[in-house]
Coordinates of N, CA and C in Angstrom, one line a residue:
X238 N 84.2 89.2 115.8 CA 83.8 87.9 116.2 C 84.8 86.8 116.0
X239 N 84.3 85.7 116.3 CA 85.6 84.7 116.6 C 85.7 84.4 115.2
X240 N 84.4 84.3 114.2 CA 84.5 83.3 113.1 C 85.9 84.0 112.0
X241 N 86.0 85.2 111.7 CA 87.0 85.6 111.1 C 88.2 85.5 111.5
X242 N 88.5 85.3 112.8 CA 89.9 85.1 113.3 C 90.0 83.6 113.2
X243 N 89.0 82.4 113.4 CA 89.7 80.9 113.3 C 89.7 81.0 111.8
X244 N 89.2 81.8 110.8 CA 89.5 81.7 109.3 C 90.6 81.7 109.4
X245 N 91.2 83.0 109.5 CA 92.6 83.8 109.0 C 93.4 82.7 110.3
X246 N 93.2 82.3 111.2 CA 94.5 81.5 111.7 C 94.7 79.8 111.0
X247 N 93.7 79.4 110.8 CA 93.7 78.0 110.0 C 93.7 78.0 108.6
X248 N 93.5 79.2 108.1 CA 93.5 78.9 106.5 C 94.0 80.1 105.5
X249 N 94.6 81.2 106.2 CA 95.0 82.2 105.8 C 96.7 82.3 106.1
X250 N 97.7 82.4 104.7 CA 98.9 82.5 105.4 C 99.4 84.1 104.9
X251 N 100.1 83.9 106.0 CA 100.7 86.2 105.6 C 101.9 86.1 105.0
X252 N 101.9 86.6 104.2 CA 103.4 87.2 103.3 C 103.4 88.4 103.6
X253 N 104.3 89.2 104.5 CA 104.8 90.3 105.2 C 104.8 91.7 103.6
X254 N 105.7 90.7 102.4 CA 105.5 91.8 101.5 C 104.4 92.7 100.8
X255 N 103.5 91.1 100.4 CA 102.2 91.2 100.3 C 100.8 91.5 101.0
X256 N 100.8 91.7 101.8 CA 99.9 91.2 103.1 C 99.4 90.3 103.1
X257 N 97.6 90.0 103.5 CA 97.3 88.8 103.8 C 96.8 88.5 102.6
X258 N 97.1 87.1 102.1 CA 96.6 86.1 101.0 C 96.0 84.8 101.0
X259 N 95.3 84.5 100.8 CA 94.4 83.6 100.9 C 95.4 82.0 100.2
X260 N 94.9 81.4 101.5 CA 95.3 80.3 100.6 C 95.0 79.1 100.2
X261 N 95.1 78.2 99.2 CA 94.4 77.6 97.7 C 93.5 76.2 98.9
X262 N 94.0 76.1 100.0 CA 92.9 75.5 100.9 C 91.7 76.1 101.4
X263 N 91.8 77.3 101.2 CA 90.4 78.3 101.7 C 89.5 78.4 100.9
X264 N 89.5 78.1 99.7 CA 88.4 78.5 98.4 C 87.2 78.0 99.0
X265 N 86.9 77.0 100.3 CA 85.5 76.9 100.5 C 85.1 78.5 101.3
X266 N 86.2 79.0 101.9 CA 85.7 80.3 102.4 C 84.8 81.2 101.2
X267 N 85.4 81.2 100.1 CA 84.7 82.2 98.9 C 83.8 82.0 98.8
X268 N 83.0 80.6 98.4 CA 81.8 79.7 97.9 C 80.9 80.5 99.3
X269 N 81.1 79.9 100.7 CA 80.9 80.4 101.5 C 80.3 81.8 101.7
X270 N 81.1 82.8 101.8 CA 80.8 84.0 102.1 C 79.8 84.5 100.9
X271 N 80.0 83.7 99.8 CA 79.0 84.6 98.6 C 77.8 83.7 98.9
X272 N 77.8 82.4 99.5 CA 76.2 81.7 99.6 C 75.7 82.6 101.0
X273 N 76.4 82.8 101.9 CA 75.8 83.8 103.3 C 75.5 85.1 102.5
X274 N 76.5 85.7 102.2 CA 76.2 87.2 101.4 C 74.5 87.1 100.6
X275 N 74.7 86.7 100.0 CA 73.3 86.3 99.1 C 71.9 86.2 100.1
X276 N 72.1 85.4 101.3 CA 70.6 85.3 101.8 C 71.0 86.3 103.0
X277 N 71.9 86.7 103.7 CA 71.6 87.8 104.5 C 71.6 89.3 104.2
X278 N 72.4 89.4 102.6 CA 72.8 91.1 102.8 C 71.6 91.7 101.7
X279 N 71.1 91.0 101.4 CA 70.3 91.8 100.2 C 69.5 92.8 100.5
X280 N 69.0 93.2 102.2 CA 68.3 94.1 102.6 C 68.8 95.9 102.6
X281 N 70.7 95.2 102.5 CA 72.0 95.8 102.2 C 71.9 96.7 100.9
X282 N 72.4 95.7 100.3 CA 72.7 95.9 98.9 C 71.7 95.6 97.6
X283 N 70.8 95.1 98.2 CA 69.7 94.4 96.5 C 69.9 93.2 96.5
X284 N 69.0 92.7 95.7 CA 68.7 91.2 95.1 C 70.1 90.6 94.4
X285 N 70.4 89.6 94.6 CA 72.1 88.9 94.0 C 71.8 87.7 94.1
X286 N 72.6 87.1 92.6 CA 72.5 85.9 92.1 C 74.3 85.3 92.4
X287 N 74.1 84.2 92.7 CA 75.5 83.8 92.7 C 76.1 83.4 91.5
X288 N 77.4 83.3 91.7 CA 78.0 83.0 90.2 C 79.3 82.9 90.3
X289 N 80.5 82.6 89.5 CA 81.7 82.3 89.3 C 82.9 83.6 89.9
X290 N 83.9 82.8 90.3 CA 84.7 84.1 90.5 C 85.6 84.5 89.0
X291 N 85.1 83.8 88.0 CA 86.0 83.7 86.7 C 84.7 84.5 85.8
X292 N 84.2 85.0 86.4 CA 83.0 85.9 85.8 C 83.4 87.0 85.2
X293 N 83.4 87.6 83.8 CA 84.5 88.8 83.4 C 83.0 89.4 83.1
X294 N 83.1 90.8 83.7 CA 82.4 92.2 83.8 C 82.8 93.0 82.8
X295 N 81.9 93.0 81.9 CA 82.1 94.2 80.6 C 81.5 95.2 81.2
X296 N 82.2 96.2 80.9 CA 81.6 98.0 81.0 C 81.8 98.7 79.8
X297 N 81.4 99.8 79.8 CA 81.5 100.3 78.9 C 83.0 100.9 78.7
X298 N 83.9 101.0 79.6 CA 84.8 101.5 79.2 C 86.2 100.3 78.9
X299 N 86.0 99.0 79.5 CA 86.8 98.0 79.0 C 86.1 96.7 79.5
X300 N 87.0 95.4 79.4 CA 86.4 94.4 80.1 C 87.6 93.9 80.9
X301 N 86.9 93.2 82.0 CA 88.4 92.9 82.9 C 88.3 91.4 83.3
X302 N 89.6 91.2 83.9 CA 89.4 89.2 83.6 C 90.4 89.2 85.4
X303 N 90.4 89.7 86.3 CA 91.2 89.5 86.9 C 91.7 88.5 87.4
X304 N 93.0 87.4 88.0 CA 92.9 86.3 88.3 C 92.3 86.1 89.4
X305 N 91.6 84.2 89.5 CA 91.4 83.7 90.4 C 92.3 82.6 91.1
X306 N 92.5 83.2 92.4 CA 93.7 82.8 93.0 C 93.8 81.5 93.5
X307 N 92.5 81.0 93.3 CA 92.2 79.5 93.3 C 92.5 78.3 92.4
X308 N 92.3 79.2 91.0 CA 92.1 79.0 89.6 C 90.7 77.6 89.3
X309 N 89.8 77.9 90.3 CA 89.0 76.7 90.3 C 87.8 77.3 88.7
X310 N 87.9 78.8 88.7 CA 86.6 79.4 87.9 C 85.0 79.4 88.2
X311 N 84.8 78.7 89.5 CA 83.6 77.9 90.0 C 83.4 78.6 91.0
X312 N 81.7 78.9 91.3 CA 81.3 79.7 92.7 C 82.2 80.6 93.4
X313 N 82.4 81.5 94.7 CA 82.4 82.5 94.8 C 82.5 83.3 94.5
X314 N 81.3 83.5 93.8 CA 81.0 84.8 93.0 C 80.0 85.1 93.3
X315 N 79.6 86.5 93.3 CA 78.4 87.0 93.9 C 77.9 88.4 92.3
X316 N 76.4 88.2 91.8 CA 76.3 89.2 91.2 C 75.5 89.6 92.1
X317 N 75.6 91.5 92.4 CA 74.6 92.3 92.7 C 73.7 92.6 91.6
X318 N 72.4 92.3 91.1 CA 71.5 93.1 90.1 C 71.4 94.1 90.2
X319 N 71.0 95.2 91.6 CA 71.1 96.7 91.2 C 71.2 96.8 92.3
X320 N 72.3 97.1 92.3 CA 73.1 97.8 93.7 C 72.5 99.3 94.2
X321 N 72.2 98.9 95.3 CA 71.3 100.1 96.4 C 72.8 101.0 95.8
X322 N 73.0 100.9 96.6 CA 74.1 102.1 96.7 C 74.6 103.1 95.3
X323 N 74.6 102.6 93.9 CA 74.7 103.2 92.9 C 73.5 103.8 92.0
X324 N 72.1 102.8 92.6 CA 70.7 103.2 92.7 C 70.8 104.3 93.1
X325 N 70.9 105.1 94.2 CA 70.9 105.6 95.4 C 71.6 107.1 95.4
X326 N 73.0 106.8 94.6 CA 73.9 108.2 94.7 C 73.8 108.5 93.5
X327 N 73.8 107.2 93.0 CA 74.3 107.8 91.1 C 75.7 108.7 90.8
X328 N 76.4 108.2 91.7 CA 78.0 108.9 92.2 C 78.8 107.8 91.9
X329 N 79.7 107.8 90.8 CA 81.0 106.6 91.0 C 82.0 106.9 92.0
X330 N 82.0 108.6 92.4 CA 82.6 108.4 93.9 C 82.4 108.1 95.3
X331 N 81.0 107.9 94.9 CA 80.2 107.3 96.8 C 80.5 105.7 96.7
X332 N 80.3 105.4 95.2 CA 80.1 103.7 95.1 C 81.8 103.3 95.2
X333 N 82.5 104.2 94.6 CA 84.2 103.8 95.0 C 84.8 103.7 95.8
X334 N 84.5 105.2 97.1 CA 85.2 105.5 98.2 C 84.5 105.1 99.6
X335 N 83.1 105.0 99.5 CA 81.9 104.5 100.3 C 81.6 103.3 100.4
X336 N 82.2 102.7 98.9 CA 81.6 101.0 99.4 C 82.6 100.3 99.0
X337 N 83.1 100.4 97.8 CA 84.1 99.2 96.7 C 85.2 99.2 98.4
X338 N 86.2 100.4 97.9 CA 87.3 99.8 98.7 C 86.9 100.1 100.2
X339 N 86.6 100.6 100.7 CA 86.1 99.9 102.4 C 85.7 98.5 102.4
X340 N 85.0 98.2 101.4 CA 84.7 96.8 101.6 C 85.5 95.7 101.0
X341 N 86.2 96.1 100.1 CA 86.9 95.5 99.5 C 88.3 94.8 101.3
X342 N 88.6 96.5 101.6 CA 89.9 96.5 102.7 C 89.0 95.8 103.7
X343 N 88.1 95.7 104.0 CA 87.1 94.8 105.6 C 87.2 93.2 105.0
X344 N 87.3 92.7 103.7 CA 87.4 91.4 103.6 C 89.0 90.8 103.6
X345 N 89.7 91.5 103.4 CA 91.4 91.8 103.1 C 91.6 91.7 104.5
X346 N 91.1 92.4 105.2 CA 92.3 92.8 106.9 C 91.0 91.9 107.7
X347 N 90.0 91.6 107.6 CA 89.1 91.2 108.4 C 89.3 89.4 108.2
X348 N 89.0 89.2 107.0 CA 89.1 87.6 107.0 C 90.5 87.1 106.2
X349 N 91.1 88.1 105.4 CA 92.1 87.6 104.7 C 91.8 87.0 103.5
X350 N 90.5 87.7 103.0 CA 90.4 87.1 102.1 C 89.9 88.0 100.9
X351 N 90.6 87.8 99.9 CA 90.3 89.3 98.9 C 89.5 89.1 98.5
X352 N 88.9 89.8 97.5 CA 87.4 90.6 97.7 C 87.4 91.6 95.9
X353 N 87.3 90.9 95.1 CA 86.9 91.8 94.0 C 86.1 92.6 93.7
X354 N 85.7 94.0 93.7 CA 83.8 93.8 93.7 C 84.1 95.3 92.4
X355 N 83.4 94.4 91.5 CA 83.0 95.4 89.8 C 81.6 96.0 89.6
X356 N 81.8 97.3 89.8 CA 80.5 98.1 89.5 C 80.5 98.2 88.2
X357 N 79.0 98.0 87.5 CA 78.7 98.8 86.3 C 77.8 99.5 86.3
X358 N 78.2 100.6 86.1 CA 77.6 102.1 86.1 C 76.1 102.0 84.9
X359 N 77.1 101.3 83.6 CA 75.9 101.3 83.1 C 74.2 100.8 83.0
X360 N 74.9 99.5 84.2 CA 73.9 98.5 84.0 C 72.9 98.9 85.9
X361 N 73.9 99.2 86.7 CA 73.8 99.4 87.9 C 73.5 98.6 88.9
X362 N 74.2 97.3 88.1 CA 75.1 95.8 89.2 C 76.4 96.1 89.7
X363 N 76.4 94.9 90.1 CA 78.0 95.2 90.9 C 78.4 93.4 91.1
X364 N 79.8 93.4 90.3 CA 80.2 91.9 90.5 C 81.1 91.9 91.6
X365 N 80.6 90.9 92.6 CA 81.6 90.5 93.7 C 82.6 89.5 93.3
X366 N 83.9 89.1 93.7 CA 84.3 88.0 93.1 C 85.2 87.5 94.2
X367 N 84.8 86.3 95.4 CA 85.7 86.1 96.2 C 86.6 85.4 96.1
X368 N 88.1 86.4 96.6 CA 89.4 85.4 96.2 C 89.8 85.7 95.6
X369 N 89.5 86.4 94.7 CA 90.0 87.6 93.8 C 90.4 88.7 94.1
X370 N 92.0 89.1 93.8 CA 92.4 90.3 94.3 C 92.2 91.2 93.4
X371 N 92.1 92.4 94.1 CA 91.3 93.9 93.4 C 92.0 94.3 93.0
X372 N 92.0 95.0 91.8 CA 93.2 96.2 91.6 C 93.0 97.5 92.5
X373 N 94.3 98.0 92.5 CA 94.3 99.3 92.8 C 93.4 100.3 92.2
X374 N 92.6 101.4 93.2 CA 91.5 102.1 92.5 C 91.5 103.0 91.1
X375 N 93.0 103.3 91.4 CA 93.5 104.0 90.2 C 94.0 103.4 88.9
X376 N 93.8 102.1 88.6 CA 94.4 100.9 87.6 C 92.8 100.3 87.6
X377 N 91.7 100.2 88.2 CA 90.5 99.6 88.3 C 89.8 100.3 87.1
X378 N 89.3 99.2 85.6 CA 89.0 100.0 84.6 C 87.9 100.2 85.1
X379 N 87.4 99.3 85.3 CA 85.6 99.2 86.0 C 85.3 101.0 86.4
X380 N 86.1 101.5 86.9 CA 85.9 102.9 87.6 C 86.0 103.5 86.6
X381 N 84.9 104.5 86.2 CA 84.8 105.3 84.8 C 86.0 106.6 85.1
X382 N 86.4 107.6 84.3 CA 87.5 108.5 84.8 C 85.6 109.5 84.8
X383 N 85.9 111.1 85.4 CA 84.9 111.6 85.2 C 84.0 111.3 85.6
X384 N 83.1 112.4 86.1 CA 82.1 112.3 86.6 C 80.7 111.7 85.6
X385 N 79.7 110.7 86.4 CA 78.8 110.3 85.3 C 77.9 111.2 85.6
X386 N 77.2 111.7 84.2 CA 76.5 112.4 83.6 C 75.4 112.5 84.9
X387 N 74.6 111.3 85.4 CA 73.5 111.6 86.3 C 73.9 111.7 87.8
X388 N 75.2 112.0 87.9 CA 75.8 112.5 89.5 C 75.6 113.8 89.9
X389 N 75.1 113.7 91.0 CA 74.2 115.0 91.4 C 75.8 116.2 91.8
X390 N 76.8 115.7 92.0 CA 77.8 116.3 92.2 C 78.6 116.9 90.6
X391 N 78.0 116.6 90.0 CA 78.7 117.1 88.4 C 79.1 118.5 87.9
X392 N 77.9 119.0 88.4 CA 77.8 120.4 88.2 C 78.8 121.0 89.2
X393 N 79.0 120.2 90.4 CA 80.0 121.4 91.3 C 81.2 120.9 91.4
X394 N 82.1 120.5 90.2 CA 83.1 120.2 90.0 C 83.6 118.5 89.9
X395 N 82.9 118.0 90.2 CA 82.6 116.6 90.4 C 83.4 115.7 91.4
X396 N 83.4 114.5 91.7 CA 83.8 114.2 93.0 C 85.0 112.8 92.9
X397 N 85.5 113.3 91.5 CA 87.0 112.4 91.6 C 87.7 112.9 93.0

């Protein structure tokens, strides 16, 4: 649709090295997509409260602070309460390879605008953070190593 292309041409600049990066004029886009996210996708994903992109997600296995490229600390943030999808598989490889970075790469190449999003396994939310660039999946603490104990894939080698 048109609306993600007049984004990315009026408020998105490209660094060829980097790819596309959002820039410190677009932070109404973040606020934005996490106040739409919130009243249209929950039939999606679950019930979500909005919240900071400076939001740090403890898991059990570290806590993570990643920057906000805005450095405002303020709205686009999105918490999921209990994410359908980890509800659902109870697989940190469906919730990794099925939703995190597909969706992560659809807000990156689609609007140019990055897209943090922290599952906790434990809790079975999921923190979105717009504007915030993701780590790589393999550097992402948030991603437990190992299969979790209630993944129906465990027993058959598991699905790293």
């Amino acid at each position: 649709g048109p609306i993600p292309f007049l984004h990315r041409v009026l408020f998105v600049q490209s660094d060829e090295a980097d790819g596309p990066s959002a820039n410190r004029n677009s932070y109404p886009t973040a606020y934005a997509l996490a106040w739409f996210a919130k009243y249209l996708l929950p039939f999606l994903v679950g019930e979500m409260t909005l919240t900071s992109t400076s939001t740090t997600t403890t898991t059990a296995h570290n806590e993570t602070d990643n920057t906000d490229i805005f450095n405002t600390g303020i709205g686009g943030g999105l918490l999921v309460e209990r994410c359908r999808v980890l509800e659902g598989s109870n697989c940190k490889g469906i919730c990794a390879k099925m939703c995190k970075v597909p969706t992560e790469r659809f807000f990156a190449e689609r609007w140019g605008m990055p897209l943090s999003m922290e599952p906790n396994f434990e809790t079975g939310s999921c923190q979105l953070r717009f504007g915030v660039v993701p780590l790589p999946l393999e550097e992402d603490a948030t991603i437990p190593s190992g299969c979790l104990g209630r993944c129906p894939a465990a027993g058959e080698g598991g699905c790293d």
